[in-house]
């Protein structure tokens, strides 16, 4: 079932109308009814009762996203939410590492105490905690130096900052954010592939697939790095979808 992105957006945000000064273009966007004058919405094309939201030269009319552009914006905002959630989670992990680095010995003693308590319980279910990969990883972590843990926390915060900056830029469809997302995501793909060779999990596979699809989607649809005509072709595509420009190109001379 096809989604009408134009009407869907107008239903949530309202219509956008504009009265151009050019009378030949103005007559294509305006009509008189028994209830009063109506103007065509620059997004969905429906006629809206009442005064236009703006007026002036056609060149100064707002460039309202329509159709495929709205769909692309929806995808970008989905990626922005995903980046924001990931960034907040990494910040929490960085804070936990920082707190752990300042109380490493106390946490180690508490961990050993709980391990002694749960060891017989898990042994009853034929599970050896002493040879558990998770327990082994945690015990290795206790051996890290304080300076190493601080460095890890700082690197995690830097990574989280990149994710949050990407999220804000993608939400507002900034072109620099699209470049940043493609470069940063592609840079971490080899690490994600290497992690899969160490241990396979559905979460890691899903994350890898999502990141690869995100890179390809943004590269191709946004025509980054000169692909498919580059920025000039991207702007031409956006303007070709503008209702005002479509009507201006189709107007009949008086």
PDB file of C-alpha atoms in Angstrom, residues 69-245:
ATOM      1  CA  UNK A  69      11.967  14.222  -0.649  1.00  0.00           C
ATOM      2  CA  UNK A  70       9.560  13.743   2.278  1.00  0.00           C
ATOM      3  CA  UNK A  71      10.174   9.990   2.226  1.00  0.00           C
ATOM      4  CA  UNK A  72      13.926  10.575   2.337  1.00  0.00           C
ATOM      5  CA  UNK A  73      13.456  12.998   5.224  1.00  0.00           C
ATOM      6  CA  UNK A  74      11.475  10.348   7.125  1.00  0.00           C
ATOM      7  CA  UNK A  75      14.329   7.843   6.658  1.00  0.00           C
ATOM      8  CA  UNK A  76      16.918  10.412   7.777  1.00  0.00           C
ATOM      9  CA  UNK A  77      14.939  11.126  10.930  1.00  0.00           C
ATOM     10  CA  UNK A  78      14.654   7.425  11.677  1.00  0.00           C
ATOM     11  CA  UNK A  79      18.459   7.213  11.419  1.00  0.00           C
ATOM     12  CA  UNK A  80      18.729  10.336  13.582  1.00  0.00           C
ATOM     13  CA  UNK A  81      16.682   8.692  16.344  1.00  0.00           C
ATOM     14  CA  UNK A  82      18.801   5.541  16.099  1.00  0.00           C
ATOM     15  CA  UNK A  83      21.994   7.634  16.368  1.00  0.00           C
ATOM     16  CA  UNK A  84      20.596   9.589  19.326  1.00  0.00           C
ATOM     17  CA  UNK A  85      19.645   6.432  21.240  1.00  0.00           C
ATOM     18  CA  UNK A  86      23.043   4.914  20.547  1.00  0.00           C
ATOM     19  CA  UNK A  87      24.807   8.130  21.599  1.00  0.00           C
ATOM     20  CA  UNK A  88      22.937   8.304  24.919  1.00  0.00           C
ATOM     21  CA  UNK A  89      23.687   4.617  25.593  1.00  0.00           C
ATOM     22  CA  UNK A  90      27.415   5.151  24.909  1.00  0.00           C
ATOM     23  CA  UNK A  91      27.428   8.160  27.257  1.00  0.00           C
ATOM     24  CA  UNK A  92      25.989   5.943  30.008  1.00  0.00           C
ATOM     25  CA  UNK A  93      28.635   3.288  29.311  1.00  0.00           C
ATOM     26  CA  UNK A  94      31.380   5.939  29.419  1.00  0.00           C
ATOM     27  CA  UNK A  95      30.043   7.212  32.746  1.00  0.00           C
ATOM     28  CA  UNK A  96      30.019   3.658  34.118  1.00  0.00           C
ATOM     29  CA  UNK A  97      33.622   3.096  32.987  1.00  0.00           C
ATOM     30  CA  UNK A  98      34.679   6.405  34.542  1.00  0.00           C
ATOM     31  CA  UNK A  99      32.989   5.555  37.844  1.00  0.00           C
ATOM     32  CA  UNK A 100      34.478   2.066  37.769  1.00  0.00           C
ATOM     33  CA  UNK A 101      37.988   3.480  37.205  1.00  0.00           C
ATOM     34  CA  UNK A 102      37.698   5.514  40.426  1.00  0.00           C
ATOM     35  CA  UNK A 103      36.500   2.576  42.552  1.00  0.00           C
ATOM     36  CA  UNK A 104      38.093  -0.373  40.792  1.00  0.00           C
ATOM     37  CA  UNK A 105      39.303  -2.225  43.897  1.00  0.00           C
ATOM     38  CA  UNK A 106      35.959  -1.921  45.697  1.00  0.00           C
ATOM     39  CA  UNK A 107      34.054  -3.203  42.669  1.00  0.00           C
ATOM     40  CA  UNK A 108      36.494  -6.117  42.283  1.00  0.00           C
ATOM     41  CA  UNK A 109      35.989  -7.184  45.909  1.00  0.00           C
ATOM     42  CA  UNK A 110      32.198  -6.930  45.561  1.00  0.00           C
ATOM     43  CA  UNK A 111      32.326  -8.957  42.330  1.00  0.00           C
ATOM     44  CA  UNK A 112      34.415 -11.687  43.963  1.00  0.00           C
ATOM     45  CA  UNK A 113      32.020 -11.859  46.910  1.00  0.00           C
ATOM     46  CA  UNK A 114      28.975 -12.288  44.675  1.00  0.00           C
ATOM     47  CA  UNK A 115      30.868 -14.790  42.532  1.00  0.00           C
ATOM     48  CA  UNK A 116      31.525 -16.956  45.604  1.00  0.00           C
ATOM     49  CA  UNK A 117      27.826 -16.802  46.504  1.00  0.00           C
ATOM     50  CA  UNK A 118      26.508 -17.732  43.035  1.00  0.00           C
ATOM     51  CA  UNK A 119      29.163 -20.313  42.143  1.00  0.00           C
ATOM     52  CA  UNK A 120      27.398 -23.243  43.951  1.00  0.00           C
ATOM     53  CA  UNK A 121      24.022 -22.205  42.508  1.00  0.00           C
ATOM     54  CA  UNK A 122      25.299 -22.251  38.930  1.00  0.00           C
ATOM     55  CA  UNK A 123      27.224 -25.463  39.588  1.00  0.00           C
ATOM     56  CA  UNK A 124      23.901 -27.080  40.529  1.00  0.00           C
ATOM     57  CA  UNK A 125      22.706 -26.292  36.975  1.00  0.00           C
ATOM     58  CA  UNK A 126      25.975 -27.684  35.533  1.00  0.00           C
ATOM     59  CA  UNK A 127      27.335 -24.263  34.594  1.00  0.00           C
ATOM     60  CA  UNK A 128      30.928 -23.419  35.545  1.00  0.00           C
ATOM     61  CA  UNK A 129      31.213 -19.708  36.288  1.00  0.00           C
ATOM     62  CA  UNK A 130      35.016 -19.941  36.443  1.00  0.00           C
ATOM     63  CA  UNK A 131      35.101 -20.765  32.723  1.00  0.00           C
ATOM     64  CA  UNK A 132      32.335 -18.366  31.676  1.00  0.00           C
ATOM     65  CA  UNK A 133      33.366 -15.970  28.849  1.00  0.00           C
ATOM     66  CA  UNK A 134      31.442 -13.127  30.505  1.00  0.00           C
ATOM     67  CA  UNK A 135      33.081 -13.670  33.886  1.00  0.00           C
ATOM     68  CA  UNK A 136      36.477 -13.972  32.201  1.00  0.00           C
ATOM     69  CA  UNK A 137      35.985 -10.676  30.381  1.00  0.00           C
ATOM     70  CA  UNK A 138      34.990  -8.906  33.592  1.00  0.00           C
ATOM     71  CA  UNK A 139      38.006 -10.319  35.457  1.00  0.00           C
ATOM     72  CA  UNK A 140      40.304  -9.078  32.695  1.00  0.00           C
ATOM     73  CA  UNK A 141      38.723  -5.647  33.009  1.00  0.00           C
ATOM     74  CA  UNK A 142      39.647  -5.535  36.688  1.00  0.00           C
ATOM     75  CA  UNK A 143      43.294  -5.858  35.642  1.00  0.00           C
ATOM     76  CA  UNK A 144      43.292  -2.717  33.513  1.00  0.00           C
ATOM     77  CA  UNK A 145      45.173   0.316  34.760  1.00  0.00           C
ATOM     78  CA  UNK A 146      43.310   3.387  35.944  1.00  0.00           C
ATOM     79  CA  UNK A 147      44.780   5.459  33.115  1.00  0.00           C
ATOM     80  CA  UNK A 148      43.640   2.889  30.553  1.00  0.00           C
ATOM     81  CA  UNK A 149      40.063   2.978  31.829  1.00  0.00           C
ATOM     82  CA  UNK A 150      40.068   6.785  31.796  1.00  0.00           C
ATOM     83  CA  UNK A 151      41.267   6.722  28.170  1.00  0.00           C
ATOM     84  CA  UNK A 152      38.492   4.267  27.275  1.00  0.00           C
ATOM     85  CA  UNK A 153      35.912   6.551  28.914  1.00  0.00           C
ATOM     86  CA  UNK A 154      37.214   9.590  26.993  1.00  0.00           C
ATOM     87  CA  UNK A 155      37.157   7.689  23.677  1.00  0.00           C
ATOM     88  CA  UNK A 156      33.615   6.504  24.359  1.00  0.00           C
ATOM     89  CA  UNK A 157      32.520  10.069  25.083  1.00  0.00           C
ATOM     90  CA  UNK A 158      34.124  11.257  21.840  1.00  0.00           C
ATOM     91  CA  UNK A 159      32.310   8.520  19.917  1.00  0.00           C
ATOM     92  CA  UNK A 160      29.032   9.406  21.639  1.00  0.00           C
ATOM     93  CA  UNK A 161      29.521  13.063  20.716  1.00  0.00           C
ATOM     94  CA  UNK A 162      29.929  12.114  17.049  1.00  0.00           C
ATOM     95  CA  UNK A 163      26.735  10.051  17.208  1.00  0.00           C
ATOM     96  CA  UNK A 164      24.760  12.882  18.820  1.00  0.00           C
ATOM     97  CA  UNK A 165      26.057  15.454  16.327  1.00  0.00           C
ATOM     98  CA  UNK A 166      25.055  13.100  13.507  1.00  0.00           C
ATOM     99  CA  UNK A 167      21.594  12.749  15.074  1.00  0.00           C
ATOM    100  CA  UNK A 168      20.979  16.505  15.233  1.00  0.00           C
ATOM    101  CA  UNK A 169      22.289  17.092  11.699  1.00  0.00           C
ATOM    102  CA  UNK A 170      20.293  14.227  10.188  1.00  0.00           C
ATOM    103  CA  UNK A 171      17.105  15.359  11.931  1.00  0.00           C
ATOM    104  CA  UNK A 172      17.388  18.737  10.217  1.00  0.00           C
ATOM    105  CA  UNK A 173      18.568  17.149   6.939  1.00  0.00           C
ATOM    106  CA  UNK A 174      21.900  19.002   6.910  1.00  0.00           C
ATOM    107  CA  UNK A 175      24.186  17.967   4.075  1.00  0.00           C
ATOM    108  CA  UNK A 176      27.319  18.103   6.268  1.00  0.00           C
ATOM    109  CA  UNK A 177      25.641  15.599   8.615  1.00  0.00           C
ATOM    110  CA  UNK A 178      25.049  13.233   5.699  1.00  0.00           C
ATOM    111  CA  UNK A 179      28.751  13.359   4.821  1.00  0.00           C
ATOM    112  CA  UNK A 180      29.710  12.909   8.491  1.00  0.00           C
ATOM    113  CA  UNK A 181      27.356   9.930   8.864  1.00  0.00           C
ATOM    114  CA  UNK A 182      28.691   8.194   5.762  1.00  0.00           C
ATOM    115  CA  UNK A 183      32.363   8.727   6.673  1.00  0.00           C
ATOM    116  CA  UNK A 184      32.003   7.877  10.378  1.00  0.00           C
ATOM    117  CA  UNK A 185      29.801   4.826   9.780  1.00  0.00           C
ATOM    118  CA  UNK A 186      31.995   3.468   6.980  1.00  0.00           C
ATOM    119  CA  UNK A 187      35.091   3.926   9.158  1.00  0.00           C
ATOM    120  CA  UNK A 188      33.657   1.609  11.845  1.00  0.00           C
ATOM    121  CA  UNK A 189      32.431  -1.085   9.430  1.00  0.00           C
ATOM    122  CA  UNK A 190      35.768  -3.028   9.437  1.00  0.00           C
ATOM    123  CA  UNK A 191      35.675  -3.102  13.250  1.00  0.00           C
ATOM    124  CA  UNK A 192      32.102  -4.412  13.235  1.00  0.00           C
ATOM    125  CA  UNK A 193      33.053  -7.117  10.727  1.00  0.00           C
ATOM    126  CA  UNK A 194      36.051  -8.085  12.875  1.00  0.00           C
ATOM    127  CA  UNK A 195      33.804  -8.366  15.953  1.00  0.00           C
ATOM    128  CA  UNK A 196      31.605 -10.814  14.043  1.00  0.00           C
ATOM    129  CA  UNK A 197      34.633 -13.028  13.412  1.00  0.00           C
ATOM    130  CA  UNK A 198      35.248 -13.093  17.180  1.00  0.00           C
ATOM    131  CA  UNK A 199      31.665 -13.694  18.283  1.00  0.00           C
ATOM    132  CA  UNK A 200      28.482 -13.803  16.222  1.00  0.00           C
ATOM    133  CA  UNK A 201      25.216 -12.421  17.601  1.00  0.00           C
ATOM    134  CA  UNK A 202      21.971 -11.310  16.022  1.00  0.00           C
ATOM    135  CA  UNK A 203      22.406  -7.815  17.465  1.00  0.00           C
ATOM    136  CA  UNK A 204      25.820  -7.417  15.836  1.00  0.00           C
ATOM    137  CA  UNK A 205      24.519  -8.735  12.503  1.00  0.00           C
ATOM    138  CA  UNK A 206      21.506  -6.401  12.603  1.00  0.00           C
ATOM    139  CA  UNK A 207      23.706  -3.418  13.481  1.00  0.00           C
ATOM    140  CA  UNK A 208      26.134  -4.195  10.649  1.00  0.00           C
ATOM    141  CA  UNK A 209      23.350  -4.609   8.085  1.00  0.00           C
ATOM    142  CA  UNK A 210      21.638  -1.384   9.237  1.00  0.00           C
ATOM    143  CA  UNK A 211      24.880   0.595   8.981  1.00  0.00           C
ATOM    144  CA  UNK A 212      25.690  -0.761   5.509  1.00  0.00           C
ATOM    145  CA  UNK A 213      22.175   0.046   4.268  1.00  0.00           C
ATOM    146  CA  UNK A 214      22.369   3.529   5.830  1.00  0.00           C
ATOM    147  CA  UNK A 215      25.677   4.279   4.084  1.00  0.00           C
ATOM    148  CA  UNK A 216      24.418   3.066   0.692  1.00  0.00           C
ATOM    149  CA  UNK A 217      21.061   4.828   1.034  1.00  0.00           C
ATOM    150  CA  UNK A 218      22.536   8.217   1.965  1.00  0.00           C
ATOM    151  CA  UNK A 219      25.290   7.949  -0.647  1.00  0.00           C
ATOM    152  CA  UNK A 220      22.893   7.237  -3.497  1.00  0.00           C
ATOM    153  CA  UNK A 221      19.787   9.239  -2.589  1.00  0.00           C
ATOM    154  CA  UNK A 222      21.715  12.333  -1.483  1.00  0.00           C
ATOM    155  CA  UNK A 223      24.256  12.024  -4.346  1.00  0.00           C
ATOM    156  CA  UNK A 224      27.264  12.497  -2.064  1.00  0.00           C
ATOM    157  CA  UNK A 225      30.871  12.679  -3.307  1.00  0.00           C
ATOM    158  CA  UNK A 226      29.679  13.497  -6.824  1.00  0.00           C
ATOM    159  CA  UNK A 227      27.630  10.313  -7.248  1.00  0.00           C
ATOM    160  CA  UNK A 228      24.709  10.515  -9.701  1.00  0.00           C
ATOM    161  CA  UNK A 229      25.479  14.112 -10.602  1.00  0.00           C
ATOM    162  CA  UNK A 230      26.428  15.335  -7.139  1.00  0.00           C
ATOM    163  CA  UNK A 231      24.975  18.277  -5.256  1.00  0.00           C
ATOM    164  CA  UNK A 232      23.822  20.126  -8.372  1.00  0.00           C
ATOM    165  CA  UNK A 233      21.697  17.180  -9.502  1.00  0.00           C
ATOM    166  CA  UNK A 234      20.347  16.769  -5.958  1.00  0.00           C
ATOM    167  CA  UNK A 235      19.195  20.398  -5.789  1.00  0.00           C
ATOM    168  CA  UNK A 236      17.682  20.141  -9.284  1.00  0.00           C
ATOM    169  CA  UNK A 237      15.742  17.063  -8.165  1.00  0.00           C
ATOM    170  CA  UNK A 238      14.420  18.880  -5.094  1.00  0.00           C
ATOM    171  CA  UNK A 239      13.299  21.873  -7.113  1.00  0.00           C
ATOM    172  CA  UNK A 240      11.738  19.731  -9.823  1.00  0.00           C
ATOM    173  CA  UNK A 241       9.372  18.346  -7.162  1.00  0.00           C
ATOM    174  CA  UNK A 242       8.270  21.828  -6.032  1.00  0.00           C
ATOM    175  CA  UNK A 243       4.606  22.409  -6.842  1.00  0.00           C
ATOM    176  CA  UNK A 244       5.209  26.100  -7.472  1.00  0.00           C
ATOM    177  CA  UNK A 245       7.923  25.409 -10.024  1.00  0.00           C
TER     178      UNK A 245
END
